């Protein structure tokens, strides 16, 4: 089945700096790569996703890049703010519309 | 829309007891999921459903059962609770076709402790 590895497990950045979180996946048939943000005491919420026919997608301060050859995708947050502090999860399906497999998460702390 | 609602928010069970975690969505989503989240381990899929009357096992189904009699409801049943089932449980839903994954909407979670 699919295996999703996420790094780093914790990340601390100064307010205004950029943060990058990376994930690798094992199955070349995977075609959908979402990123979820989980704030303390809440359920995860989708912040951005990318499909396999696109190499990069941006939404204001957030971007996701996909390298299908290397089978990895990354979340980029620019101009970080204290409210970006949360746990971030990447995910990928085994293939097609099979259920998502989630990474173990990255705890991001933005220091004011 | 209320989105995905879960009850209860917290529960303490004794070993061997049973309970049902409730999940309801009002978005007319066809797919529904149950995950458990243990510290540092991400989200593990327990069961999922692609529509009323259809359920399938996820990665960690042992010790759990589900049913999907309506589009809106997807209860998770724990029989003979064990300490290993201490976790935070999340229900989610999505509107997906047979070939495409889409955004999952998560409920607020149920924190379960088995002692």
Coordinates of N, CA and C in Angstrom, one line a residue:
Chain A
X1 N 0.8 -1.2 0.0 CA 0.0 0.0 0.0 C 0.8 1.3 0.0
X2 N 0.2 2.4 0.0 CA 0.9 3.7 0.0 C 1.6 3.9 1.3
X3 N 2.8 4.6 1.2 CA 3.5 5.0 2.4 C 3.9 6.4 2.2
X4 N 3.5 7.2 3.2 CA 3.8 8.7 3.2 C 4.7 9.1 4.3
X5 N 5.8 9.6 4.0 CA 6.8 10.1 5.0 C 6.8 11.6 5.0
X6 N 6.8 12.2 6.2 CA 6.7 13.6 6.3 C 7.9 14.1 7.2
X7 N 8.5 15.2 6.8 CA 9.6 15.8 7.5 C 9.6 17.3 7.4
X8 N 10.0 18.0 8.5 CA 10.4 17.5 9.8 C 9.2 17.2 10.6
X9 N 9.4 16.6 11.8 CA 8.3 16.4 12.7 C 8.0 17.7 13.5
X10 N 9.0 18.5 13.8 CA 8.8 19.8 14.4 C 9.6 20.9 13.7
X11 N 9.1 22.1 13.6 CA 9.7 23.2 12.9 C 9.4 24.5 13.6
X12 N 10.5 25.2 14.0 CA 10.3 26.5 14.6 C 10.9 27.6 13.7
X13 N 10.1 28.6 13.4 CA 10.6 29.7 12.6 C 10.3 31.0 13.2
X14 N 11.0 32.1 12.9 CA 10.8 33.4 13.4 C 9.6 34.0 12.5
X15 N 8.8 34.8 13.1 CA 7.7 35.4 12.4 C 8.3 36.2 11.2
X16 N 7.7 36.0 10.1 CA 8.1 36.7 8.8 C 9.0 35.8 8.0
X17 N 9.6 34.7 8.6 CA 10.4 33.8 7.8 C 9.5 32.8 7.0
X18 N 10.2 32.0 6.2 CA 9.4 31.0 5.4 C 9.6 29.7 6.1
X19 N 8.6 28.8 5.9 CA 8.6 27.4 6.4 C 8.3 26.5 5.2
X20 N 9.1 25.4 5.3 CA 8.9 24.3 4.2 C 8.8 23.0 4.9
X21 N 7.8 22.2 4.5 CA 7.5 20.9 5.0 C 7.5 20.0 3.8
X22 N 8.2 18.8 3.9 CA 8.3 17.9 2.7 C 7.7 16.6 3.0
X23 N 7.1 16.0 2.0 CA 6.5 14.6 2.1 C 7.0 13.8 0.9
X24 N 7.2 12.5 1.1 CA 7.5 11.6 0.0 C 6.4 10.5 0.0
X25 N 6.1 10.0 -1.1 CA 5.1 8.9 -1.2 C 5.7 7.8 -2.0
X26 N 5.1 6.6 -1.9 CA 5.7 5.5 -2.5 C 5.1 5.0 -3.8
X27 N 3.8 5.3 -4.0 CA 3.2 4.7 -5.2 C 3.1 5.7 -6.3
X28 N 3.6 5.4 -7.5 CA 3.7 6.3 -8.6 C 2.3 6.5 -9.2
X29 N 1.3 5.7 -8.8 CA -0.1 5.9 -9.3 C -0.8 7.0 -8.5
X30 N -0.3 7.4 -7.4 CA -0.9 8.5 -6.6 C -1.1 9.7 -7.4
X31 N -2.3 10.4 -7.3 CA -2.6 11.5 -8.2 C -3.2 12.7 -7.5
X32 N -3.2 12.7 -6.2 CA -3.9 13.8 -5.4 C -3.1 14.0 -4.1
X33 N -2.7 15.3 -3.9 CA -1.8 15.5 -2.7 C -2.3 16.7 -1.9
X34 N -3.1 16.5 -0.9 CA -3.6 17.6 -0.1 C -2.7 17.9 1.1
X35 N -2.9 19.1 1.6 CA -2.2 19.5 2.9 C -3.4 20.0 3.8
X36 N -3.3 19.4 5.1 CA -4.3 19.8 6.1 C -3.6 20.5 7.2
X37 N -4.3 21.5 7.8 CA -3.8 22.2 9.0 C -4.7 21.8 10.2
X38 N -4.1 21.5 11.3 CA -4.9 21.1 12.5 C -4.5 22.1 13.7
X39 N -5.4 22.9 14.1 CA -5.2 23.7 15.2 C -5.6 23.0 16.5
X40 N -5.1 23.4 17.6 CA -5.2 22.7 18.9 C -6.7 22.5 19.2
X41 N -7.1 21.2 19.4 CA -8.4 20.9 19.9 C -9.4 20.9 18.7
X42 N -9.0 20.9 17.5 CA -9.9 21.0 16.4 C -9.6 19.8 15.4
X43 N -10.5 19.6 14.5 CA -10.2 18.7 13.4 C -9.4 19.3 12.3
X44 N -8.7 18.5 11.5 CA -7.9 19.0 10.4 C -8.8 19.7 9.4
X45 N -8.2 20.7 8.7 CA -8.9 21.5 7.7 C -8.0 21.6 6.5
X46 N -8.5 21.4 5.3 CA -7.7 21.5 4.1 C -7.3 22.9 3.8
X47 N -6.0 23.1 3.5 CA -5.5 24.4 3.2 C -5.1 24.6 1.8
X48 N -4.6 23.5 1.2 CA -4.3 23.5 -0.3 C -4.1 22.1 -0.8
X49 N -4.4 21.9 -2.0 CA -4.2 20.6 -2.6 C -3.7 20.7 -4.0
X50 N -3.1 19.6 -4.6 CA -2.6 19.7 -5.9 C -2.8 18.3 -6.6
X51 N -3.1 18.3 -7.8 CA -3.3 17.1 -8.6 C -2.1 16.8 -9.4
X52 N -1.9 15.6 -9.9 CA -0.7 15.1 -10.5 C -0.4 15.7 -11.8
X53 N -1.4 16.4 -12.4 CA -1.1 17.0 -13.7 C -0.6 18.5 -13.6
X54 N -0.3 18.9 -12.3 CA 0.2 20.2 -12.1 C 1.4 20.2 -11.3
X55 N 2.4 21.1 -11.5 CA 3.6 21.0 -10.8 C 3.7 22.0 -9.6
X56 N 2.9 23.0 -9.6 CA 2.9 24.0 -8.5 C 1.5 24.6 -8.4
X57 N 1.1 25.0 -7.2 CA -0.1 25.7 -7.0 C 0.1 26.7 -5.8
X58 N -0.4 27.9 -6.0 CA -0.3 28.9 -4.9 C -1.6 29.5 -4.5
X59 N -1.7 29.8 -3.2 CA -2.8 30.5 -2.7 C -2.4 31.5 -1.6
X60 N -2.2 32.7 -2.0 CA -1.7 33.8 -1.2 C -0.3 33.4 -0.6
X61 N -0.2 33.2 0.7 CA 1.1 32.9 1.3 C 1.5 31.4 1.3
X62 N 0.6 30.6 0.8 CA 0.8 29.2 0.8 C 1.0 28.6 -0.6
X63 N 1.9 27.7 -0.8 CA 2.2 27.1 -2.1 C 2.5 25.6 -1.9
X64 N 2.2 24.8 -2.9 CA 2.5 23.4 -2.8 C 3.2 23.1 -4.2
X65 N 4.3 22.4 -4.1 CA 5.1 21.9 -5.3 C 5.1 20.4 -5.3
X66 N 5.1 19.9 -6.5 CA 5.0 18.4 -6.7 C 6.1 18.0 -7.7
X67 N 6.9 17.0 -7.3 CA 7.9 16.4 -8.2 C 7.5 14.9 -8.4
X68 N 6.8 14.6 -9.5 CA 6.4 13.3 -9.7 C 7.5 12.3 -9.9
X69 N 8.5 12.7 -10.5 CA 9.7 11.8 -10.8 C 10.3 11.4 -9.5
X70 N 10.5 12.3 -8.6 CA 11.1 12.0 -7.3 C 10.1 11.5 -6.3
X71 N 8.8 11.6 -6.6 CA 7.7 11.2 -5.7 C 7.8 12.0 -4.4
X72 N 7.9 13.3 -4.5 CA 7.8 14.1 -3.3 C 7.0 15.4 -3.6
X73 N 6.4 15.9 -2.5 CA 5.7 17.2 -2.6 C 5.9 18.0 -1.4
X74 N 5.9 19.3 -1.5 CA 6.3 20.2 -0.4 C 5.3 21.3 -0.2
X75 N 5.1 21.7 1.1 CA 4.3 22.8 1.5 C 5.2 24.0 1.8
X76 N 4.9 25.2 1.2 CA 5.7 26.4 1.4 C 4.8 27.4 2.0
X77 N 5.2 28.0 3.2 CA 4.5 29.1 3.8 C 5.4 30.2 3.9
X78 N 5.1 31.3 3.2 CA 5.9 32.5 3.3 C 5.4 33.5 4.3
X79 N 6.2 34.5 4.7 CA 5.8 35.5 5.6 C 5.0 35.0 6.8
X80 N 5.6 34.0 7.5 CA 4.8 33.3 8.5 C 4.3 34.3 9.6
X81 N 3.2 33.9 10.1 CA 2.5 34.7 11.2 C 2.2 33.8 12.4
X82 N 2.1 34.3 13.6 CA 1.8 33.4 14.7 C 0.6 32.5 14.5
X83 N -0.4 33.0 13.8 CA -1.6 32.1 13.6 C -1.3 31.0 12.6
X84 N -0.1 30.9 12.0 CA 0.2 29.7 11.2 C 0.7 28.6 12.1
X85 N 0.9 28.9 13.4 CA 1.3 27.8 14.3 C 0.2 26.8 14.4
X86 N 0.6 25.5 14.1 CA -0.4 24.4 14.1 C 0.3 23.1 13.7
X87 N -0.4 22.0 13.6 CA 0.2 20.8 13.1 C -0.3 20.7 11.6
X88 N 0.6 20.4 10.7 CA 0.3 20.2 9.3 C 0.5 18.8 8.9
X89 N -0.5 18.3 8.1 CA -0.4 16.9 7.6 C -0.5 16.9 6.1
X90 N 0.4 16.1 5.5 CA 0.3 15.8 4.1 C -0.4 14.5 3.9
X91 N -0.9 14.2 2.7 CA -1.6 12.9 2.5 C -1.5 12.6 1.0
X92 N -1.7 11.3 0.7 CA -1.7 10.8 -0.7 C -2.5 9.6 -0.7
X93 N -3.3 9.3 -1.8 CA -4.0 8.1 -2.0 C -3.1 7.0 -2.6
X94 N -3.5 5.8 -2.4 CA -2.7 4.7 -3.0 C -2.8 4.9 -4.5
X95 N -4.0 5.1 -5.0 CA -4.2 5.4 -6.4 C -5.6 5.9 -6.6
X96 N -5.9 6.7 -7.7 CA -7.3 7.0 -8.0 C -8.0 7.6 -6.8
X97 N -9.1 7.0 -6.5 CA -10.0 7.5 -5.4 C -9.9 6.6 -4.2
X98 N -8.8 5.9 -4.0 CA -8.7 5.1 -2.8 C -8.5 6.1 -1.6
X99 N -8.7 5.6 -0.4 CA -8.6 6.5 0.7 C -7.2 7.1 0.9
X100 N -7.2 8.3 1.5 CA -5.9 8.9 1.7 C -5.1 8.2 2.8
X101 N -3.8 8.3 2.6 CA -2.8 7.9 3.7 C -2.2 9.1 4.2
X102 N -2.2 9.4 5.4 CA -1.7 10.6 6.0 C -0.3 10.5 6.5
X103 N 0.6 11.5 6.4 CA 1.8 11.6 7.0 C 1.6 11.7 8.5
X104 N 2.7 11.7 9.3 CA 2.6 11.7 10.8 C 2.5 13.2 11.3
X105 N 2.6 14.1 10.5 CA 2.4 15.5 10.9 C 3.7 16.3 11.2
X106 N 3.6 17.6 11.1 CA 4.7 18.5 11.4 C 4.1 19.6 12.3
X107 N 4.7 19.7 13.5 CA 4.2 20.8 14.4 C 5.1 22.0 14.1
X108 N 4.4 23.1 13.6 CA 5.0 24.3 13.2 C 4.8 25.3 14.3
X109 N 5.8 25.9 14.8 CA 5.7 27.0 15.8 C 6.3 28.3 15.2
X110 N 5.6 29.3 15.1 CA 6.0 30.6 14.6 C 6.2 31.5 15.8
X111 N 7.5 31.9 16.0 CA 7.9 32.7 17.2 C 7.9 34.2 16.9
X112 N 7.1 34.9 17.6 CA 6.9 36.4 17.4 C 8.2 37.1 17.9
Chain B
X1 N -25.1 25.6 7.2 CA -24.8 24.2 7.4 C -23.9 24.0 8.6
X2 N -24.2 22.9 9.4 CA -23.5 22.6 10.6 C -22.2 21.9 10.2
X3 N -22.1 21.3 9.0 CA -21.0 20.5 8.6 C -21.0 19.1 9.1
X4 N -19.9 18.7 9.7 CA -19.8 17.4 10.3 C -19.8 17.6 11.9
X5 N -20.8 16.9 12.5 CA -20.9 17.0 13.9 C -20.6 15.6 14.5
X6 N -20.0 15.6 15.7 CA -19.7 14.4 16.4 C -20.1 14.5 17.9
X7 N -20.6 13.4 18.4 CA -20.9 13.3 19.8 C -20.5 11.9 20.3
X8 N -20.1 11.8 21.6 CA -19.8 12.9 22.5 C -18.5 13.6 22.2
X9 N -18.2 14.7 22.9 CA -16.8 15.3 22.8 C -15.8 14.6 23.6
X10 N -16.2 14.1 24.7 CA -15.3 13.3 25.6 C -16.0 12.1 26.2
X11 N -15.2 11.1 26.4 CA -15.9 9.9 27.1 C -14.8 9.1 27.7
X12 N -15.1 8.6 28.9 CA -14.2 7.7 29.6 C -14.9 6.3 29.7
X13 N -14.3 5.3 29.3 CA -14.9 3.9 29.3 C -14.0 3.0 30.2
X14 N -14.7 2.1 30.8 CA -13.9 1.0 31.5 C -13.6 -0.1 30.5
X15 N -12.6 -0.8 30.8 CA -12.2 -1.9 29.9 C -13.4 -2.9 29.8
X16 N -13.7 -3.3 28.6 CA -14.8 -4.2 28.3 C -16.1 -3.6 28.0
X17 N -16.3 -2.3 28.3 CA -17.5 -1.6 28.0 C -17.6 -1.4 26.5
X18 N -18.8 -1.1 26.1 CA -19.1 -0.8 24.6 C -19.7 0.6 24.5
X19 N -19.5 1.2 23.4 CA -20.1 2.5 23.1 C -20.2 2.8 21.6
X20 N -21.0 3.8 21.3 CA -21.1 4.2 19.9 C -20.8 5.7 19.8
X21 N -19.9 6.0 18.9 CA -19.5 7.4 18.6 C -20.4 7.8 17.4
X22 N -21.1 8.9 17.6 CA -22.0 9.4 16.5 C -21.4 10.4 15.6
X23 N -21.7 10.3 14.3 CA -21.2 11.2 13.3 C -22.4 11.6 12.4
X24 N -22.6 12.8 12.1 CA -23.6 13.3 11.2 C -23.1 14.4 10.3
X25 N -23.4 14.4 9.0 CA -23.1 15.5 8.2 C -24.3 15.9 7.4
X26 N -24.4 17.2 7.2 CA -25.5 17.8 6.5 C -25.2 18.4 5.1
X27 N -24.1 17.9 4.5 CA -23.6 18.4 3.2 C -24.0 17.5 2.1
X28 N -24.8 16.5 2.3 CA -25.1 15.5 1.3 C -23.9 14.8 0.7
X29 N -22.9 14.6 1.5 CA -21.7 14.0 0.9 C -21.9 12.5 0.9
X30 N -21.3 11.9 -0.2 CA -21.5 10.4 -0.3 C -20.4 9.6 0.5
X31 N -19.2 10.2 0.6 CA -18.2 9.5 1.3 C -18.1 9.9 2.8
X32 N -17.9 9.0 3.7 CA -17.7 9.3 5.1 C -16.6 8.4 5.6
X33 N -15.9 8.9 6.6 CA -14.7 8.2 7.1 C -14.6 8.3 8.6
X34 N -14.0 7.3 9.2 CA -13.6 7.4 10.6 C -12.1 7.2 10.7
X35 N -11.4 8.1 11.4 CA -10.0 8.1 11.7 C -9.8 8.1 13.2
X36 N -8.6 7.5 13.6 CA -8.2 7.7 15.0 C -6.8 8.4 14.9
X37 N -6.6 9.3 15.9 CA -5.3 10.0 15.9 C -4.7 9.8 17.3
X38 N -3.5 9.2 17.2 CA -2.7 9.0 18.4 C -1.5 10.0 18.3
X39 N -1.0 10.4 19.5 CA 0.1 11.4 19.5 C 1.3 11.0 18.6
X40 N 1.6 11.9 17.7 CA 2.8 11.7 16.9 C 2.6 10.7 15.8
X41 N 1.4 10.2 15.6 CA 1.2 9.1 14.6 C 0.3 9.5 13.5
X42 N -0.1 10.8 13.4 CA -1.0 11.1 12.3 C -2.4 10.6 12.4
X43 N -3.0 10.4 11.3 CA -4.4 10.0 11.2 C -4.4 8.6 10.6
X44 N -5.0 7.6 11.2 CA -5.2 6.3 10.7 C -6.6 6.0 10.4
X45 N -6.9 5.5 9.2 CA -8.2 5.2 8.7 C -8.7 3.9 9.4
X46 N -9.9 4.0 10.0 CA -10.5 2.8 10.6 C -11.5 2.1 9.7
X47 N -12.5 2.9 9.2 CA -13.5 2.4 8.3 C -13.9 3.6 7.4
X48 N -14.4 3.3 6.2 CA -15.0 4.3 5.4 C -16.2 3.8 4.6
X49 N -17.0 4.7 4.1 CA -18.2 4.4 3.4 C -18.3 5.2 2.1
X50 N -18.7 4.6 1.0 CA -18.8 5.3 -0.2 C -20.3 5.7 -0.5
X51 N -21.2 5.3 0.4 CA -22.6 5.6 0.2 C -23.4 4.8 1.2
X52 N -24.7 5.1 1.3 CA -25.5 4.4 2.2 C -25.5 2.9 1.9
X53 N -25.4 2.1 2.9 CA -25.4 0.6 2.7 C -24.0 0.0 2.4
X54 N -23.0 0.8 2.2 CA -21.7 0.3 1.7 C -20.6 0.8 2.7
X55 N -19.9 -0.1 3.3 CA -18.8 0.2 4.1 C -17.6 -0.7 3.8
X56 N -16.4 -0.2 4.1 CA -15.2 -0.9 3.9 C -14.1 -0.6 4.9
X57 N -13.3 -1.6 5.2 CA -12.2 -1.5 6.2 C -11.1 -0.6 5.7
X58 N -10.6 0.1 6.7 CA -9.4 0.9 6.5 C -8.1 0.2 7.0
X59 N -7.2 1.0 7.5 CA -5.9 0.4 7.9 C -6.0 -0.3 9.3
X60 N -6.9 0.2 10.2 CA -6.9 -0.3 11.6 C -8.3 -0.6 12.0
X61 N -9.0 -1.6 11.4 CA -10.4 -1.8 11.7 C -10.7 -2.7 12.9
X62 N -9.7 -3.4 13.4 CA -9.9 -4.4 14.5 C -10.5 -3.7 15.7
X63 N -11.6 -4.3 16.3 CA -12.2 -3.8 17.5 C -13.3 -2.8 17.2
X64 N -13.6 -2.5 16.0 CA -14.6 -1.5 15.6 C -15.6 -2.1 14.6
X65 N -16.7 -1.5 14.6 CA -17.7 -1.8 13.6 C -18.4 -0.5 13.2
X66 N -18.9 -0.5 11.9 CA -19.7 0.7 11.4 C -20.9 0.2 10.7
X67 N -21.8 1.2 10.5 CA -23.0 1.0 9.6 C -23.3 2.3 8.9
X68 N -23.9 2.2 7.8 CA -24.3 3.5 7.1 C -25.7 3.2 6.5
X69 N -26.7 3.5 7.3 CA -28.1 3.3 6.9 C -28.6 4.5 6.2
X70 N -28.1 5.7 6.4 CA -28.5 6.9 5.7 C -27.3 7.6 5.2
X71 N -27.5 8.6 4.3 CA -26.4 9.4 3.8 C -25.8 10.2 4.9
X72 N -26.6 10.7 5.8 CA -26.2 11.6 6.8 C -25.3 11.0 8.0
X73 N -25.6 9.8 8.4 CA -25.1 9.3 9.6 C -24.1 8.1 9.4
X74 N -23.1 8.1 10.2 CA -22.0 7.1 10.1 C -21.5 6.8 11.5
X75 N -22.3 6.0 12.3 CA -21.8 5.7 13.6 C -20.7 4.7 13.7
X76 N -19.8 4.8 14.7 CA -18.7 3.9 14.9 C -18.9 3.2 16.2
X77 N -18.9 1.9 16.2 CA -19.2 1.1 17.4 C -17.9 0.5 17.9
X78 N -17.7 0.7 19.2 CA -16.6 0.0 19.9 C -17.2 -1.1 20.8
X79 N -16.8 -2.3 20.5 CA -17.2 -3.5 21.4 C -16.0 -3.9 22.2
X80 N -16.3 -4.2 23.5 CA -15.3 -4.6 24.4 C -14.0 -3.7 24.4
X81 N -14.2 -2.5 24.9 CA -13.2 -1.5 24.8 C -11.9 -1.9 25.5
X82 N -10.8 -1.6 24.9 CA -9.4 -1.9 25.4 C -8.6 -0.6 25.5
X83 N -7.6 -0.6 26.4 CA -6.8 0.6 26.6 C -6.1 1.0 25.3
X84 N -5.9 0.1 24.4 CA -5.3 0.5 23.1 C -6.2 1.3 22.2
X85 N -7.5 1.4 22.6 CA -8.4 2.2 21.8 C -8.5 3.6 22.4
X86 N -7.7 3.9 23.4 CA -7.6 5.3 23.9 C -7.0 6.2 22.8
X87 N -7.8 7.2 22.3 CA -7.4 8.0 21.2 C -8.3 9.1 21.0
X88 N -8.0 9.9 20.0 CA -9.0 10.9 19.5 C -9.5 10.4 18.2
X89 N -10.9 10.4 18.1 CA -11.5 9.9 16.9 C -12.1 11.0 16.1
X90 N -11.8 11.0 14.8 CA -12.4 12.0 13.9 C -13.2 11.4 12.8
X91 N -14.4 12.0 12.6 CA -15.2 11.6 11.5 C -15.0 12.7 10.4
X92 N -15.1 12.2 9.1 CA -14.9 13.2 8.0 C -15.9 12.8 6.9
X93 N -16.1 13.7 6.0 CA -17.0 13.4 4.8 C -16.4 14.1 3.6
X94 N -16.8 13.6 2.4 CA -16.4 14.3 1.2 C -17.4 13.9 0.1
X95 N -17.4 14.8 -0.9 CA -18.2 14.4 -2.1 C -17.2 14.0 -3.2
X96 N -17.1 12.7 -3.5 CA -16.1 12.2 -4.4 C -16.8 11.4 -5.5
X97 N -16.2 11.4 -6.6 CA -16.6 10.6 -7.7 C -15.8 9.2 -7.6
X98 N -16.1 8.4 -8.5 CA -15.4 7.1 -8.5 C -13.9 7.1 -8.8
X99 N -13.5 8.3 -9.3 CA -12.1 8.3 -9.8 C -11.3 9.4 -9.1
X100 N -11.9 10.3 -8.4 CA -11.2 11.5 -8.0 C -11.4 11.8 -6.5
X101 N -10.3 11.9 -5.8 CA -10.3 12.4 -4.4 C -10.7 13.9 -4.3
X102 N -11.4 14.2 -3.3 CA -11.7 15.7 -3.1 C -11.5 16.0 -1.6
X103 N -11.7 17.3 -1.3 CA -11.6 17.7 0.1 C -12.4 17.0 1.1
X104 N -11.8 16.6 2.2 CA -12.5 16.0 3.3 C -12.8 17.0 4.3
X105 N -14.0 17.0 4.9 CA -14.4 17.9 5.9 C -14.4 17.1 7.2
X106 N -13.7 17.6 8.2 CA -13.6 16.9 9.5 C -14.5 17.4 10.6
X107 N -15.0 16.5 11.4 CA -15.7 16.9 12.6 C -14.7 17.4 13.7
X108 N -15.2 17.8 14.9 CA -14.3 18.4 15.9 C -13.6 17.3 16.8
X109 N -14.0 16.0 16.6 CA -13.3 14.9 17.3 C -14.0 14.5 18.6
X110 N -13.8 13.2 18.9 CA -14.2 12.7 20.2 C -13.0 12.1 20.9
X111 N -12.7 12.6 22.1 CA -11.6 12.1 22.9 C -12.0 11.0 23.8
X112 N -11.5 9.8 23.5 CA -11.9 8.6 24.3 C -10.8 8.1 25.1
X113 N -11.0 7.8 26.4 CA -10.1 7.2 27.3 C -10.7 5.9 27.8
X114 N -9.9 4.8 27.7 CA -10.3 3.5 28.2 C -9.4 3.1 29.3
X115 N -10.0 3.0 30.5 CA -9.1 2.7 31.7 C -9.6 1.4 32.4

